[in-house]
């Protein structure tokens, strides 16, 4: 977890995104790189309902938005006491002693396509938990980073967490997506104080059990207990969040969209429930 990408857009959860990134960076001695995330000019075409005219954001407005994003990022890092990264490329000799630090990349192109490509260079991308109101992070940001980067997503809750990675809950369903999320989360798992693996009857796919995963982690030198919940009136997503609260969890690990996004849009599913209701950080991968 030595490199963390933080796309900076204007939404209410941005302070939590910054704080979540800083907590991870201090745990692992990571470099936090911020980039401006705003719609591409061609993606933003408001319609004048009175005159029937359309208009595009101009280049000056786009430049001003990018500069504002950079100012917010740098100001928050400075106030949090995160040092500015030294100039020049990282080297194996300097990374081990550098500690947490930040840098801002200016002049990145607008649009989500850049984010999906650039995030492939980082250990994880930190974004806010998407929502449906105007002040929430966009779902397209989360999904672009999730499906296009090939890397995990660290989702910040709406309110900044106090801790990150001390008590970890693995929402296990036996799937390749969750197995991949667990693999990406190994740096967190190796440093956690408490780990619990849970599964819910009716919310799994053919594959290893929660007990199997706990035993596998033990072979890696990682202690974890496990619980297999029987089917009940609650959905798997509701069980995961209830168990996370009871466990005092400050990081939930889960594979995203074992079921298709379309199916979850119509019928619901654990990923959709967690994206709508989780108040704790989550590490997800597809």
PDB file of N, CA, C and O in Angstrom, residues 90-166:
ATOM      1  N   UNK A  90      10.450   8.121  -7.425  1.00  0.00           N
ATOM      2  CA  UNK A  90      10.704   7.255  -6.283  1.00  0.00           C
ATOM      3  C   UNK A  90      11.825   6.273  -6.639  1.00  0.00           C
ATOM      4  O   UNK A  90      11.977   5.871  -7.793  1.00  0.00           O
ATOM      5  N   UNK A  91      12.596   5.897  -5.646  1.00  0.00           N
ATOM      6  CA  UNK A  91      13.618   4.865  -5.822  1.00  0.00           C
ATOM      7  C   UNK A  91      13.469   3.856  -4.689  1.00  0.00           C
ATOM      8  O   UNK A  91      12.976   4.194  -3.609  1.00  0.00           O
ATOM      9  N   UNK A  92      13.889   2.614  -4.895  1.00  0.00           N
ATOM     10  CA  UNK A  92      13.801   1.623  -3.815  1.00  0.00           C
ATOM     11  C   UNK A  92      14.528   2.059  -2.551  1.00  0.00           C
ATOM     12  O   UNK A  92      14.134   1.695  -1.440  1.00  0.00           O
ATOM     13  N   UNK A  93      15.588   2.840  -2.715  1.00  0.00           N
ATOM     14  CA  UNK A  93      16.363   3.262  -1.552  1.00  0.00           C
ATOM     15  C   UNK A  93      15.620   4.287  -0.711  1.00  0.00           C
ATOM     16  O   UNK A  93      15.761   4.308   0.516  1.00  0.00           O
ATOM     17  N   UNK A  94      14.845   5.162  -1.359  1.00  0.00           N
ATOM     18  CA  UNK A  94      14.189   6.243  -0.625  1.00  0.00           C
ATOM     19  C   UNK A  94      12.806   5.873  -0.112  1.00  0.00           C
ATOM     20  O   UNK A  94      12.333   6.454   0.871  1.00  0.00           O
ATOM     21  N   UNK A  95      12.148   4.910  -0.744  1.00  0.00           N
ATOM     22  CA  UNK A  95      10.766   4.607  -0.380  1.00  0.00           C
ATOM     23  C   UNK A  95      10.664   4.094   1.050  1.00  0.00           C
ATOM     24  O   UNK A  95       9.755   4.449   1.798  1.00  0.00           O
ATOM     25  N   UNK A  96      11.600   3.251   1.473  1.00  0.00           N
ATOM     26  CA  UNK A  96      11.506   2.645   2.793  1.00  0.00           C
ATOM     27  C   UNK A  96      11.586   3.635   3.930  1.00  0.00           C
ATOM     28  O   UNK A  96      11.069   3.372   5.017  1.00  0.00           O
ATOM     29  N   UNK A  97      12.243   4.776   3.717  1.00  0.00           N
ATOM     30  CA  UNK A  97      12.419   5.757   4.792  1.00  0.00           C
ATOM     31  C   UNK A  97      11.614   7.026   4.574  1.00  0.00           C
ATOM     32  O   UNK A  97      11.654   7.925   5.418  1.00  0.00           O
ATOM     33  N   UNK A  98      10.884   7.109   3.473  1.00  0.00           N
ATOM     34  CA  UNK A  98      10.209   8.372   3.128  1.00  0.00           C
ATOM     35  C   UNK A  98       9.041   8.667   4.058  1.00  0.00           C
ATOM     36  O   UNK A  98       8.771   9.819   4.389  1.00  0.00           O
ATOM     37  N   UNK A  99       8.282   7.648   4.483  1.00  0.00           N
ATOM     38  CA  UNK A  99       7.095   7.884   5.291  1.00  0.00           C
ATOM     39  C   UNK A  99       5.957   8.422   4.454  1.00  0.00           C
ATOM     40  O   UNK A  99       6.061   8.564   3.234  1.00  0.00           O
ATOM     41  N   UNK A 100       4.842   8.733   5.103  1.00  0.00           N
ATOM     42  CA  UNK A 100       3.685   9.266   4.386  1.00  0.00           C
ATOM     43  C   UNK A 100       4.017  10.650   3.841  1.00  0.00           C
ATOM     44  O   UNK A 100       4.683  11.455   4.496  1.00  0.00           O
ATOM     45  N   UNK A 101       3.542  10.926   2.631  1.00  0.00           N
ATOM     46  CA  UNK A 101       3.808  12.199   1.990  1.00  0.00           C
ATOM     47  C   UNK A 101       2.802  12.376   0.853  1.00  0.00           C
ATOM     48  O   UNK A 101       2.094  11.428   0.513  1.00  0.00           O
ATOM     49  N   UNK A 102       2.763  13.572   0.286  1.00  0.00           N
ATOM     50  CA  UNK A 102       1.780  13.830  -0.770  1.00  0.00           C
ATOM     51  C   UNK A 102       2.419  14.579  -1.921  1.00  0.00           C
ATOM     52  O   UNK A 102       3.481  15.201  -1.797  1.00  0.00           O
ATOM     53  N   UNK A 103       1.739  14.517  -3.057  1.00  0.00           N
ATOM     54  CA  UNK A 103       2.079  15.361  -4.192  1.00  0.00           C
ATOM     55  C   UNK A 103       0.814  15.569  -5.015  1.00  0.00           C
ATOM     56  O   UNK A 103      -0.130  14.766  -4.938  1.00  0.00           O
ATOM     57  N   UNK A 104       0.796  16.620  -5.772  1.00  0.00           N
ATOM     58  CA  UNK A 104      -0.338  16.954  -6.631  1.00  0.00           C
ATOM     59  C   UNK A 104       0.115  16.889  -8.076  1.00  0.00           C
ATOM     60  O   UNK A 104       1.155  17.443  -8.434  1.00  0.00           O
ATOM     61  N   UNK A 105      -0.649  16.196  -8.900  1.00  0.00           N
ATOM     62  CA  UNK A 105      -0.334  16.164 -10.329  1.00  0.00           C
ATOM     63  C   UNK A 105      -1.235  17.157 -11.045  1.00  0.00           C
ATOM     64  O   UNK A 105      -2.447  16.968 -11.132  1.00  0.00           O
ATOM     65  N   UNK A 106      -0.683  18.219 -11.584  1.00  0.00           N
ATOM     66  CA  UNK A 106      -1.496  19.201 -12.299  1.00  0.00           C
ATOM     67  C   UNK A 106      -1.716  18.794 -13.754  1.00  0.00           C
ATOM     68  O   UNK A 106      -1.100  17.852 -14.254  1.00  0.00           O
ATOM     69  N   UNK A 107      -2.589  19.519 -14.393  1.00  0.00           N
ATOM     70  CA  UNK A 107      -2.772  19.402 -15.852  1.00  0.00           C
ATOM     71  C   UNK A 107      -3.175  18.004 -16.301  1.00  0.00           C
ATOM     72  O   UNK A 107      -2.739  17.529 -17.358  1.00  0.00           O
ATOM     73  N   UNK A 108      -4.000  17.322 -15.518  1.00  0.00           N
ATOM     74  CA  UNK A 108      -4.515  16.030 -15.987  1.00  0.00           C
ATOM     75  C   UNK A 108      -5.757  16.293 -16.828  1.00  0.00           C
ATOM     76  O   UNK A 108      -6.499  17.251 -16.596  1.00  0.00           O
ATOM     77  N   UNK A 109      -6.044  15.461 -17.813  1.00  0.00           N
ATOM     78  CA  UNK A 109      -7.228  15.680 -18.641  1.00  0.00           C
ATOM     79  C   UNK A 109      -8.509  15.439 -17.864  1.00  0.00           C
ATOM     80  O   UNK A 109      -8.539  14.667 -16.892  1.00  0.00           O
ATOM     81  N   UNK A 110      -9.560  16.079 -18.275  1.00  0.00           N
ATOM     82  CA  UNK A 110     -10.863  15.881 -17.647  1.00  0.00           C
ATOM     83  C   UNK A 110     -11.452  14.554 -18.107  1.00  0.00           C
ATOM     84  O   UNK A 110     -11.044  13.969 -19.109  1.00  0.00           O
ATOM     85  N   UNK A 111     -12.442  14.082 -17.338  1.00  0.00           N
ATOM     86  CA  UNK A 111     -13.148  12.872 -17.725  1.00  0.00           C
ATOM     87  C   UNK A 111     -12.733  11.657 -16.913  1.00  0.00           C
ATOM     88  O   UNK A 111     -11.619  11.587 -16.389  1.00  0.00           O
ATOM     89  N   UNK A 112     -13.638  10.686 -16.827  1.00  0.00           N
ATOM     90  CA  UNK A 112     -13.392   9.486 -16.042  1.00  0.00           C
ATOM     91  C   UNK A 112     -12.425   8.524 -16.733  1.00  0.00           C
ATOM     92  O   UNK A 112     -11.819   7.677 -16.064  1.00  0.00           O
ATOM     93  N   UNK A 113     -12.285   8.598 -18.047  1.00  0.00           N
ATOM     94  CA  UNK A 113     -11.422   7.656 -18.755  1.00  0.00           C
ATOM     95  C   UNK A 113      -9.986   7.730 -18.251  1.00  0.00           C
ATOM     96  O   UNK A 113      -9.321   6.707 -18.071  1.00  0.00           O
ATOM     97  N   UNK A 114      -9.512   8.931 -18.002  1.00  0.00           N
ATOM     98  CA  UNK A 114      -8.149   9.087 -17.497  1.00  0.00           C
ATOM     99  C   UNK A 114      -7.991   8.406 -16.148  1.00  0.00           C
ATOM    100  O   UNK A 114      -6.984   7.736 -15.885  1.00  0.00           O
ATOM    101  N   UNK A 115      -8.975   8.547 -15.278  1.00  0.00           N
ATOM    102  CA  UNK A 115      -8.902   7.946 -13.947  1.00  0.00           C
ATOM    103  C   UNK A 115      -8.749   6.434 -14.041  1.00  0.00           C
ATOM    104  O   UNK A 115      -7.895   5.843 -13.370  1.00  0.00           O
ATOM    105  N   UNK A 116      -9.568   5.793 -14.862  1.00  0.00           N
ATOM    106  CA  UNK A 116      -9.509   4.349 -14.975  1.00  0.00           C
ATOM    107  C   UNK A 116      -8.159   3.850 -15.456  1.00  0.00           C
ATOM    108  O   UNK A 116      -7.682   2.794 -15.029  1.00  0.00           O
ATOM    109  N   UNK A 117      -7.519   4.611 -16.325  1.00  0.00           N
ATOM    110  CA  UNK A 117      -6.214   4.213 -16.852  1.00  0.00           C
ATOM    111  C   UNK A 117      -5.091   4.529 -15.863  1.00  0.00           C
ATOM    112  O   UNK A 117      -4.228   3.680 -15.588  1.00  0.00           O
ATOM    113  N   UNK A 118      -5.102   5.717 -15.309  1.00  0.00           N
ATOM    114  CA  UNK A 118      -4.013   6.155 -14.436  1.00  0.00           C
ATOM    115  C   UNK A 118      -3.989   5.366 -13.129  1.00  0.00           C
ATOM    116  O   UNK A 118      -2.915   5.121 -12.562  1.00  0.00           O
ATOM    117  N   UNK A 119      -5.159   4.950 -12.656  1.00  0.00           N
ATOM    118  CA  UNK A 119      -5.237   4.217 -11.388  1.00  0.00           C
ATOM    119  C   UNK A 119      -4.530   2.875 -11.447  1.00  0.00           C
ATOM    120  O   UNK A 119      -4.237   2.274 -10.407  1.00  0.00           O
ATOM    121  N   UNK A 120      -4.222   2.380 -12.649  1.00  0.00           N
ATOM    122  CA  UNK A 120      -3.510   1.104 -12.779  1.00  0.00           C
ATOM    123  C   UNK A 120      -2.094   1.174 -12.234  1.00  0.00           C
ATOM    124  O   UNK A 120      -1.464   0.137 -12.007  1.00  0.00           O
ATOM    125  N   UNK A 121      -1.591   2.372 -12.006  1.00  0.00           N
ATOM    126  CA  UNK A 121      -0.228   2.558 -11.515  1.00  0.00           C
ATOM    127  C   UNK A 121      -0.150   2.585  -9.995  1.00  0.00           C
ATOM    128  O   UNK A 121       0.954   2.648  -9.446  1.00  0.00           O
ATOM    129  N   UNK A 122      -1.289   2.538  -9.298  1.00  0.00           N
ATOM    130  CA  UNK A 122      -1.309   2.746  -7.856  1.00  0.00           C
ATOM    131  C   UNK A 122      -1.783   1.493  -7.122  1.00  0.00           C
ATOM    132  O   UNK A 122      -2.541   0.695  -7.643  1.00  0.00           O
ATOM    133  N   UNK A 123      -1.339   1.360  -5.871  1.00  0.00           N
ATOM    134  CA  UNK A 123      -1.754   0.211  -5.062  1.00  0.00           C
ATOM    135  C   UNK A 123      -3.241   0.225  -4.826  1.00  0.00           C
ATOM    136  O   UNK A 123      -3.887  -0.829  -4.803  1.00  0.00           O
ATOM    137  N   UNK A 124      -3.810   1.403  -4.647  1.00  0.00           N
ATOM    138  CA  UNK A 124      -5.254   1.531  -4.435  1.00  0.00           C
ATOM    139  C   UNK A 124      -5.685   2.943  -4.782  1.00  0.00           C
ATOM    140  O   UNK A 124      -4.875   3.881  -4.767  1.00  0.00           O
ATOM    141  N   UNK A 125      -6.971   3.082  -5.099  1.00  0.00           N
ATOM    142  CA  UNK A 125      -7.574   4.393  -5.340  1.00  0.00           C
ATOM    143  C   UNK A 125      -8.574   4.666  -4.227  1.00  0.00           C
ATOM    144  O   UNK A 125      -9.393   3.802  -3.899  1.00  0.00           O
ATOM    145  N   UNK A 126      -8.504   5.850  -3.650  1.00  0.00           N
ATOM    146  CA  UNK A 126      -9.385   6.218  -2.541  1.00  0.00           C
ATOM    147  C   UNK A 126     -10.479   7.135  -3.068  1.00  0.00           C
ATOM    148  O   UNK A 126     -10.193   8.219  -3.588  1.00  0.00           O
ATOM    149  N   UNK A 127     -11.727   6.701  -2.952  1.00  0.00           N
ATOM    150  CA  UNK A 127     -12.866   7.494  -3.418  1.00  0.00           C
ATOM    151  C   UNK A 127     -13.932   7.507  -2.334  1.00  0.00           C
ATOM    152  O   UNK A 127     -13.916   6.701  -1.404  1.00  0.00           O
ATOM    153  N   UNK A 128     -14.875   8.422  -2.468  1.00  0.00           N
ATOM    154  CA  UNK A 128     -15.981   8.491  -1.529  1.00  0.00           C
ATOM    155  C   UNK A 128     -17.077   7.500  -1.881  1.00  0.00           C
ATOM    156  O   UNK A 128     -17.271   7.169  -3.052  1.00  0.00           O
ATOM    157  N   UNK A 129     -17.790   7.047  -0.867  1.00  0.00           N
ATOM    158  CA  UNK A 129     -18.918   6.146  -1.107  1.00  0.00           C
ATOM    159  C   UNK A 129     -19.979   6.872  -1.912  1.00  0.00           C
ATOM    160  O   UNK A 129     -20.452   7.931  -1.517  1.00  0.00           O
ATOM    161  N   UNK A 130     -20.342   6.342  -3.078  1.00  0.00           N
ATOM    162  CA  UNK A 130     -21.278   7.065  -3.949  1.00  0.00           C
ATOM    163  C   UNK A 130     -22.666   7.157  -3.339  1.00  0.00           C
ATOM    164  O   UNK A 130     -23.080   6.323  -2.531  1.00  0.00           O
ATOM    165  N   UNK A 131     -23.391   8.193  -3.745  1.00  0.00           N
ATOM    166  CA  UNK A 131     -24.753   8.402  -3.268  1.00  0.00           C
ATOM    167  C   UNK A 131     -25.640   8.916  -4.376  1.00  0.00           C
ATOM    168  O   UNK A 131     -25.200   9.083  -5.520  1.00  0.00           O
ATOM    169  N   UNK A 132     -26.881   9.190  -4.021  1.00  0.00           N
ATOM    170  CA  UNK A 132     -27.857   9.608  -5.027  1.00  0.00           C
ATOM    171  C   UNK A 132     -28.131  11.104  -5.017  1.00  0.00           C
ATOM    172  O   UNK A 132     -28.698  11.625  -5.970  1.00  0.00           O
ATOM    173  N   UNK A 133     -27.746  11.814  -3.962  1.00  0.00           N
ATOM    174  CA  UNK A 133     -28.027  13.246  -3.914  1.00  0.00           C
ATOM    175  C   UNK A 133     -26.891  14.026  -4.555  1.00  0.00           C
ATOM    176  O   UNK A 133     -25.803  13.502  -4.829  1.00  0.00           O
ATOM    177  N   UNK A 134     -27.142  15.315  -4.783  1.00  0.00           N
ATOM    178  CA  UNK A 134     -26.195  16.159  -5.514  1.00  0.00           C
ATOM    179  C   UNK A 134     -24.867  16.330  -4.788  1.00  0.00           C
ATOM    180  O   UNK A 134     -23.846  16.566  -5.424  1.00  0.00           O
ATOM    181  N   UNK A 135     -24.874  16.214  -3.456  1.00  0.00           N
ATOM    182  CA  UNK A 135     -23.651  16.434  -2.701  1.00  0.00           C
ATOM    183  C   UNK A 135     -22.811  15.187  -2.505  1.00  0.00           C
ATOM    184  O   UNK A 135     -21.783  15.232  -1.815  1.00  0.00           O
ATOM    185  N   UNK A 136     -23.200  14.067  -3.100  1.00  0.00           N
ATOM    186  CA  UNK A 136     -22.485  12.805  -2.913  1.00  0.00           C
ATOM    187  C   UNK A 136     -21.504  12.548  -4.049  1.00  0.00           C
ATOM    188  O   UNK A 136     -21.667  13.070  -5.154  1.00  0.00           O
ATOM    189  N   UNK A 137     -20.491  11.719  -3.787  1.00  0.00           N
ATOM    190  CA  UNK A 137     -19.598  11.309  -4.884  1.00  0.00           C
ATOM    191  C   UNK A 137     -20.371  10.590  -5.977  1.00  0.00           C
ATOM    192  O   UNK A 137     -21.380   9.935  -5.715  1.00  0.00           O
ATOM    193  N   UNK A 138     -19.883  10.686  -7.193  1.00  0.00           N
ATOM    194  CA  UNK A 138     -20.579  10.079  -8.332  1.00  0.00           C
ATOM    195  C   UNK A 138     -20.331   8.573  -8.393  1.00  0.00           C
ATOM    196  O   UNK A 138     -19.222   8.104  -8.159  1.00  0.00           O
ATOM    197  N   UNK A 139     -21.363   7.821  -8.759  1.00  0.00           N
ATOM    198  CA  UNK A 139     -21.230   6.383  -8.945  1.00  0.00           C
ATOM    199  C   UNK A 139     -20.264   6.069 -10.087  1.00  0.00           C
ATOM    200  O   UNK A 139     -19.527   5.075 -10.034  1.00  0.00           O
ATOM    201  N   UNK A 140     -20.246   6.909 -11.117  1.00  0.00           N
ATOM    202  CA  UNK A 140     -19.369   6.645 -12.251  1.00  0.00           C
ATOM    203  C   UNK A 140     -17.891   6.677 -11.848  1.00  0.00           C
ATOM    204  O   UNK A 140     -17.077   5.946 -12.419  1.00  0.00           O
ATOM    205  N   UNK A 141     -17.545   7.500 -10.865  1.00  0.00           N
ATOM    206  CA  UNK A 141     -16.166   7.536 -10.392  1.00  0.00           C
ATOM    207  C   UNK A 141     -15.787   6.207  -9.766  1.00  0.00           C
ATOM    208  O   UNK A 141     -14.741   5.614 -10.081  1.00  0.00           O
ATOM    209  N   UNK A 142     -16.633   5.710  -8.874  1.00  0.00           N
ATOM    210  CA  UNK A 142     -16.389   4.422  -8.230  1.00  0.00           C
ATOM    211  C   UNK A 142     -16.308   3.297  -9.256  1.00  0.00           C
ATOM    212  O   UNK A 142     -15.371   2.485  -9.243  1.00  0.00           O
ATOM    213  N   UNK A 143     -17.263   3.238 -10.162  1.00  0.00           N
ATOM    214  CA  UNK A 143     -17.314   2.122 -11.102  1.00  0.00           C
ATOM    215  C   UNK A 143     -16.172   2.188 -12.124  1.00  0.00           C
ATOM    216  O   UNK A 143     -15.641   1.151 -12.526  1.00  0.00           O
ATOM    217  N   UNK A 144     -15.774   3.376 -12.530  1.00  0.00           N
ATOM    218  CA  UNK A 144     -14.652   3.493 -13.450  1.00  0.00           C
ATOM    219  C   UNK A 144     -13.374   2.969 -12.811  1.00  0.00           C
ATOM    220  O   UNK A 144     -12.633   2.181 -13.411  1.00  0.00           O
ATOM    221  N   UNK A 145     -13.110   3.399 -11.573  1.00  0.00           N
ATOM    222  CA  UNK A 145     -11.914   2.929 -10.877  1.00  0.00           C
ATOM    223  C   UNK A 145     -11.991   1.435 -10.597  1.00  0.00           C
ATOM    224  O   UNK A 145     -10.993   0.715 -10.698  1.00  0.00           O
ATOM    225  N   UNK A 146     -13.177   0.944 -10.268  1.00  0.00           N
ATOM    226  CA  UNK A 146     -13.352  -0.470  -9.930  1.00  0.00           C
ATOM    227  C   UNK A 146     -13.133  -1.373 -11.134  1.00  0.00           C
ATOM    228  O   UNK A 146     -12.406  -2.373 -11.061  1.00  0.00           O
ATOM    229  N   UNK A 147     -13.742  -1.041 -12.268  1.00  0.00           N
ATOM    230  CA  UNK A 147     -13.733  -1.936 -13.421  1.00  0.00           C
ATOM    231  C   UNK A 147     -12.576  -1.690 -14.384  1.00  0.00           C
ATOM    232  O   UNK A 147     -12.208  -2.589 -15.132  1.00  0.00           O
ATOM    233  N   UNK A 148     -12.009  -0.486 -14.378  1.00  0.00           N
ATOM    234  CA  UNK A 148     -10.993  -0.162 -15.372  1.00  0.00           C
ATOM    235  C   UNK A 148      -9.566  -0.190 -14.840  1.00  0.00           C
ATOM    236  O   UNK A 148      -8.622  -0.311 -15.623  1.00  0.00           O
ATOM    237  N   UNK A 149      -9.381  -0.090 -13.534  1.00  0.00           N
ATOM    238  CA  UNK A 149      -8.025   0.028 -13.007  1.00  0.00           C
ATOM    239  C   UNK A 149      -7.338  -1.307 -12.787  1.00  0.00           C
ATOM    240  O   UNK A 149      -6.103  -1.391 -12.848  1.00  0.00           O
ATOM    241  N   UNK A 150      -8.091  -2.364 -12.511  1.00  0.00           N
ATOM    242  CA  UNK A 150      -7.481  -3.631 -12.146  1.00  0.00           C
ATOM    243  C   UNK A 150      -6.890  -3.607 -10.749  1.00  0.00           C
ATOM    244  O   UNK A 150      -6.164  -4.531 -10.361  1.00  0.00           O
ATOM    245  N   UNK A 151      -7.187  -2.589  -9.982  1.00  0.00           N
ATOM    246  CA  UNK A 151      -6.668  -2.412  -8.630  1.00  0.00           C
ATOM    247  C   UNK A 151      -7.834  -2.260  -7.658  1.00  0.00           C
ATOM    248  O   UNK A 151      -8.975  -2.004  -8.060  1.00  0.00           O
ATOM    249  N   UNK A 152      -7.568  -2.370  -6.354  1.00  0.00           N
ATOM    250  CA  UNK A 152      -8.653  -2.244  -5.377  1.00  0.00           C
ATOM    251  C   UNK A 152      -9.077  -0.798  -5.169  1.00  0.00           C
ATOM    252  O   UNK A 152      -8.335   0.143  -5.466  1.00  0.00           O
ATOM    253  N   UNK A 153     -10.286  -0.659  -4.635  1.00  0.00           N
ATOM    254  CA  UNK A 153     -10.838   0.651  -4.290  1.00  0.00           C
ATOM    255  C   UNK A 153     -10.981   0.727  -2.783  1.00  0.00           C
ATOM    256  O   UNK A 153     -11.552  -0.175  -2.150  1.00  0.00           O
ATOM    257  N   UNK A 154     -10.466   1.786  -2.188  1.00  0.00           N
ATOM    258  CA  UNK A 154     -10.682   2.053  -0.764  1.00  0.00           C
ATOM    259  C   UNK A 154     -11.763   3.107  -0.673  1.00  0.00           C
ATOM    260  O   UNK A 154     -11.557   4.252  -1.078  1.00  0.00           O
ATOM    261  N   UNK A 155     -12.929   2.691  -0.195  1.00  0.00           N
ATOM    262  CA  UNK A 155     -14.100   3.571  -0.141  1.00  0.00           C
ATOM    263  C   UNK A 155     -14.174   4.277   1.202  1.00  0.00           C
ATOM    264  O   UNK A 155     -14.223   3.628   2.253  1.00  0.00           O
ATOM    265  N   UNK A 156     -14.190   5.594   1.159  1.00  0.00           N
ATOM    266  CA  UNK A 156     -14.325   6.383   2.371  1.00  0.00           C
ATOM    267  C   UNK A 156     -15.803   6.574   2.704  1.00  0.00           C
ATOM    268  O   UNK A 156     -16.608   6.828   1.809  1.00  0.00           O
ATOM    269  N   UNK A 157     -16.193   6.468   3.968  1.00  0.00           N
ATOM    270  CA  UNK A 157     -17.588   6.698   4.351  1.00  0.00           C
ATOM    271  C   UNK A 157     -17.913   8.181   4.310  1.00  0.00           C
ATOM    272  O   UNK A 157     -17.014   9.024   4.178  1.00  0.00           O
ATOM    273  N   UNK A 158     -19.192   8.534   4.429  1.00  0.00           N
ATOM    274  CA  UNK A 158     -19.560   9.958   4.383  1.00  0.00           C
ATOM    275  C   UNK A 158     -18.901  10.791   5.472  1.00  0.00           C
ATOM    276  O   UNK A 158     -18.569  11.958   5.258  1.00  0.00           O
ATOM    277  N   UNK A 159     -18.715  10.203   6.661  1.00  0.00           N
ATOM    278  CA  UNK A 159     -18.061  10.896   7.775  1.00  0.00           C
ATOM    279  C   UNK A 159     -16.697  10.254   7.992  1.00  0.00           C
ATOM    280  O   UNK A 159     -16.571   9.029   8.019  1.00  0.00           O
ATOM    281  N   UNK A 160     -15.680  11.075   8.177  1.00  0.00           N
ATOM    282  CA  UNK A 160     -14.317  10.574   8.273  1.00  0.00           C
ATOM    283  C   UNK A 160     -14.160   9.574   9.415  1.00  0.00           C
ATOM    284  O   UNK A 160     -14.652   9.806  10.522  1.00  0.00           O
ATOM    285  N   UNK A 161     -13.485   8.457   9.175  1.00  0.00           N
ATOM    286  CA  UNK A 161     -13.264   7.458  10.235  1.00  0.00           C
ATOM    287  C   UNK A 161     -12.179   7.912  11.198  1.00  0.00           C
ATOM    288  O   UNK A 161     -11.289   8.696  10.846  1.00  0.00           O
ATOM    289  N   UNK A 162     -12.239   7.383  12.425  1.00  0.00           N
ATOM    290  CA  UNK A 162     -11.208   7.691  13.415  1.00  0.00           C
ATOM    291  C   UNK A 162     -10.024   6.754  13.288  1.00  0.00           C
ATOM    292  O   UNK A 162      -8.882   7.125  13.574  1.00  0.00           O
ATOM    293  N   UNK A 163     -10.273   5.513  12.869  1.00  0.00           N
ATOM    294  CA  UNK A 163      -9.221   4.518  12.691  1.00  0.00           C
ATOM    295  C   UNK A 163      -9.467   3.776  11.384  1.00  0.00           C
ATOM    296  O   UNK A 163     -10.548   3.847  10.807  1.00  0.00           O
ATOM    297  N   UNK A 164      -8.461   3.029  10.958  1.00  0.00           N
ATOM    298  CA  UNK A 164      -8.574   2.282   9.709  1.00  0.00           C
ATOM    299  C   UNK A 164      -7.716   1.026   9.780  1.00  0.00           C
ATOM    300  O   UNK A 164      -6.494   1.117   9.915  1.00  0.00           O
ATOM    301  N   UNK A 165      -8.367  -0.138   9.734  1.00  0.00           N
ATOM    302  CA  UNK A 165      -7.635  -1.384   9.627  1.00  0.00           C
ATOM    303  C   UNK A 165      -7.252  -2.047  10.924  1.00  0.00           C
ATOM    304  O   UNK A 165      -6.500  -3.025  10.909  1.00  0.00           O
ATOM    305  N   UNK A 166      -7.756  -1.579  12.064  1.00  0.00           N
ATOM    306  CA  UNK A 166      -7.472  -2.257  13.336  1.00  0.00           C
ATOM    307  C   UNK A 166      -8.343  -3.505  13.503  1.00  0.00           C
ATOM    308  O   UNK A 166      -7.867  -4.545  13.944  1.00  0.00           O
TER     309      UNK A 166
END
